[in-house]
């Protein structure tokens, strides 16, 4: 695409004048920016020298002189310390006594008839014994009945005539009979 040179104004004095104006505007902006930065630096430097500045990062911290408390009753303080020590000792002894009592109770549990003897070296042998009151005739009759039913089903299956039982459909139309 070619540029349309018909509309161009080839007045070089006018062009150079515009260029100078643009340069002057840019210089003004740059100067204003520098002034603003300098002003900010000046404000910040004034803040650090004011009475509200953060003095926690000074090189040598101020030393505060130690002073004796006026009116302290050392006898009373020592008495309270002794009471606190006595209470702590009493608490410690009660805790030890409770732990010993717990150990004694646990020893009794293991020696009782409820102790877990599953980890003994030789397990007890339990002698086999006959069931009392079993009716072997009845049991044999039930076994024979079960065998007969199984044989009947096996034969039906081989013949290919499955007998449908009433209500054995799992899926289907529930309204059909």
CSV table of C-alpha atoms in Angstrom, one decimal:
chain,number,residue,atom,x,y,z
A,1,UNK,CA,0.0,0.0,0.0
A,2,UNK,CA,1.4,3.4,-1.0
A,3,UNK,CA,1.1,6.4,1.2
A,4,UNK,CA,-1.1,9.2,-0.1
A,5,UNK,CA,1.3,12.1,-0.4
A,6,UNK,CA,-1.3,14.6,-1.8
A,7,UNK,CA,-2.6,15.5,1.7
A,8,UNK,CA,0.9,15.9,3.2
A,9,UNK,CA,1.9,19.4,4.1
A,10,UNK,CA,5.6,19.7,3.2
A,11,UNK,CA,6.2,22.9,5.2
A,12,UNK,CA,9.4,21.9,7.1
A,13,UNK,CA,9.3,25.0,9.3
A,14,UNK,CA,5.9,23.9,10.6
A,15,UNK,CA,7.1,20.3,11.1
A,16,UNK,CA,10.2,21.3,13.1
A,17,UNK,CA,8.1,23.7,15.2
A,18,UNK,CA,5.8,20.8,16.2
A,19,UNK,CA,8.8,18.6,17.0
A,20,UNK,CA,10.2,21.3,19.3
A,21,UNK,CA,6.8,21.6,21.1
A,22,UNK,CA,6.6,17.8,21.6
A,23,UNK,CA,10.2,17.8,23.0
A,24,UNK,CA,9.3,20.6,25.4
A,25,UNK,CA,6.2,18.8,26.7
A,26,UNK,CA,8.2,15.6,27.3
A,27,UNK,CA,10.9,17.6,29.1
A,28,UNK,CA,8.3,19.2,31.3
A,29,UNK,CA,6.8,15.8,32.2
A,30,UNK,CA,10.3,14.4,33.0
A,31,UNK,CA,11.1,17.4,35.2
A,32,UNK,CA,7.7,17.2,37.1
A,33,UNK,CA,8.4,13.5,37.8
A,34,UNK,CA,11.9,14.3,39.2
A,35,UNK,CA,10.4,17.1,41.3
A,36,UNK,CA,7.8,14.7,42.7
A,37,UNK,CA,10.4,12.0,43.6
A,38,UNK,CA,12.6,14.6,45.3
A,39,UNK,CA,9.7,15.9,47.3
A,40,UNK,CA,8.8,12.3,48.4
A,41,UNK,CA,12.4,11.7,49.4
A,42,UNK,CA,12.5,14.9,51.4
A,43,UNK,CA,9.2,14.0,53.2
A,44,UNK,CA,10.5,10.5,54.1
A,45,UNK,CA,13.8,11.9,55.4
A,46,UNK,CA,11.8,14.3,57.6
A,47,UNK,CA,9.7,11.5,59.0
A,48,UNK,CA,12.7,9.5,60.3
A,49,UNK,CA,14.1,12.5,62.2
A,50,UNK,CA,10.8,13.4,63.9
A,51,UNK,CA,9.9,12.4,67.4
A,52,UNK,CA,7.5,9.6,66.1
A,53,UNK,CA,10.2,7.7,64.2
A,54,UNK,CA,10.9,4.0,64.8
A,55,UNK,CA,13.9,3.8,67.1
A,56,UNK,CA,13.8,0.1,67.6
A,57,UNK,CA,16.6,-0.4,65.0
A,58,UNK,CA,19.2,1.9,66.6
A,59,UNK,CA,22.6,0.5,67.0
A,60,UNK,CA,23.0,0.7,70.7
A,61,UNK,CA,19.8,0.1,72.7
A,62,UNK,CA,19.2,2.2,75.8
A,63,UNK,CA,20.0,0.5,79.1
A,64,UNK,CA,17.4,0.7,81.7
A,65,UNK,CA,18.8,0.9,85.2
A,66,UNK,CA,17.6,-1.8,87.6
A,67,UNK,CA,15.9,-0.6,90.7
A,68,UNK,CA,14.8,-2.3,93.9
A,69,UNK,CA,11.1,-2.7,94.5
A,70,UNK,CA,9.9,-0.5,97.3
A,71,UNK,CA,7.9,-2.1,100.0
A,72,UNK,CA,8.4,-5.8,99.1
A,73,UNK,CA,7.7,-8.1,102.0
A,74,UNK,CA,10.3,-10.9,101.4
A,75,UNK,CA,9.1,-13.0,104.3
A,76,UNK,CA,5.6,-13.2,102.8
A,77,UNK,CA,7.1,-14.0,99.4
A,78,UNK,CA,9.3,-16.8,100.8
A,79,UNK,CA,6.3,-18.2,102.7
A,80,UNK,CA,4.2,-18.3,99.5
A,81,UNK,CA,7.1,-20.0,97.6
A,82,UNK,CA,7.3,-22.7,100.3
A,83,UNK,CA,3.6,-23.3,100.1
A,84,UNK,CA,3.7,-23.7,96.3
A,85,UNK,CA,6.6,-26.1,96.6
A,86,UNK,CA,4.7,-28.2,99.2
A,87,UNK,CA,1.6,-28.3,96.9
A,88,UNK,CA,3.7,-29.4,93.9
A,89,UNK,CA,5.4,-32.1,96.0
A,90,UNK,CA,2.1,-33.3,97.3
A,91,UNK,CA,0.7,-33.5,93.8
A,92,UNK,CA,3.8,-35.4,92.5
A,93,UNK,CA,3.5,-38.0,95.4
A,94,UNK,CA,-0.3,-38.5,94.7
A,95,UNK,CA,0.4,-39.1,91.0
A,96,UNK,CA,3.1,-41.7,91.9
A,97,UNK,CA,0.8,-43.4,94.3
A,98,UNK,CA,-2.0,-43.5,91.7
A,99,UNK,CA,0.4,-45.0,89.2
A,100,UNK,CA,1.5,-47.7,91.6
A,101,UNK,CA,-2.1,-48.5,92.5
A,102,UNK,CA,-2.9,-48.9,88.8
A,103,UNK,CA,0.1,-51.3,88.3
A,104,UNK,CA,-1.1,-53.4,91.3
A,105,UNK,CA,-4.6,-53.6,89.8
A,106,UNK,CA,-3.2,-54.6,86.4
A,107,UNK,CA,-1.1,-57.4,88.1
A,108,UNK,CA,-4.2,-58.8,89.7
A,109,UNK,CA,-6.0,-58.9,86.4
A,110,UNK,CA,-3.4,-60.9,84.7
A,111,UNK,CA,-3.3,-63.5,87.5
A,112,UNK,CA,-7.1,-64.0,87.5
A,113,UNK,CA,-9.1,-66.6,85.7
A,114,UNK,CA,-9.9,-64.1,82.9
A,115,UNK,CA,-6.3,-63.8,81.9
A,116,UNK,CA,-5.4,-64.3,78.2
A,117,UNK,CA,-3.7,-67.7,78.0
A,118,UNK,CA,-3.5,-67.8,74.2
A,119,UNK,CA,0.2,-67.2,74.2
A,120,UNK,CA,1.2,-70.0,76.5
A,121,UNK,CA,4.0,-72.3,75.2
A,122,UNK,CA,1.9,-75.5,75.1
A,123,UNK,CA,-1.8,-75.3,74.3
A,124,UNK,CA,-4.2,-77.4,76.4
A,125,UNK,CA,-5.5,-80.5,74.6
A,126,UNK,CA,-9.2,-80.9,74.6
A,127,UNK,CA,-10.4,-84.5,74.6
A,128,UNK,CA,-12.9,-85.5,71.9
A,129,UNK,CA,-16.2,-86.6,73.2
A,130,UNK,CA,-19.4,-88.0,71.7
A,131,UNK,CA,-22.4,-85.7,71.4
A,132,UNK,CA,-25.0,-86.5,73.9
A,133,UNK,CA,-28.5,-86.9,72.8
A,134,UNK,CA,-28.0,-87.1,69.0
A,135,UNK,CA,-30.5,-89.1,67.0
A,136,UNK,CA,-28.4,-90.7,64.3
A,137,UNK,CA,-31.5,-92.3,62.6
A,138,UNK,CA,-33.1,-88.9,62.1
A,139,UNK,CA,-29.9,-87.4,60.8
A,140,UNK,CA,-29.4,-90.3,58.3
A,141,UNK,CA,-33.0,-89.9,57.1
A,142,UNK,CA,-32.6,-86.2,56.4
A,143,UNK,CA,-29.3,-86.8,54.5
A,144,UNK,CA,-31.1,-89.4,52.3
A,145,UNK,CA,-33.9,-86.9,51.7
A,146,UNK,CA,-31.4,-84.3,50.6
A,147,UNK,CA,-29.6,-86.7,48.3
A,148,UNK,CA,-32.9,-87.7,46.7
A,149,UNK,CA,-33.9,-84.1,46.0
A,150,UNK,CA,-30.5,-83.3,44.5
A,151,UNK,CA,-30.7,-86.4,42.3
A,152,UNK,CA,-34.2,-85.5,41.1
A,153,UNK,CA,-33.0,-82.0,40.1
A,154,UNK,CA,-30.0,-83.3,38.3
A,155,UNK,CA,-32.1,-85.7,36.2
A,156,UNK,CA,-34.6,-82.9,35.4
A,157,UNK,CA,-31.8,-80.8,34.3
A,158,UNK,CA,-30.4,-83.5,32.0
A,159,UNK,CA,-33.8,-84.2,30.5
A,160,UNK,CA,-34.2,-80.5,29.6
A,161,UNK,CA,-37.6,-80.0,31.2
A,162,UNK,CA,-37.1,-77.4,33.8
A,163,UNK,CA,-39.9,-77.2,36.3
A,164,UNK,CA,-41.0,-73.6,36.9
A,165,UNK,CA,-41.7,-72.8,40.4
A,166,UNK,CA,-44.3,-70.3,41.3
A,167,UNK,CA,-43.0,-66.8,42.0
A,168,UNK,CA,-39.4,-67.4,41.0
A,169,UNK,CA,-39.3,-64.6,38.4
A,170,UNK,CA,-36.8,-61.9,39.3
A,171,UNK,CA,-37.7,-59.6,36.4
A,172,UNK,CA,-40.7,-59.3,34.2
A,173,UNK,CA,-44.2,-57.8,34.2
A,174,UNK,CA,-45.6,-58.0,37.7
A,175,UNK,CA,-49.2,-58.0,36.4
A,176,UNK,CA,-48.7,-61.2,34.5
A,177,UNK,CA,-49.6,-64.5,36.2
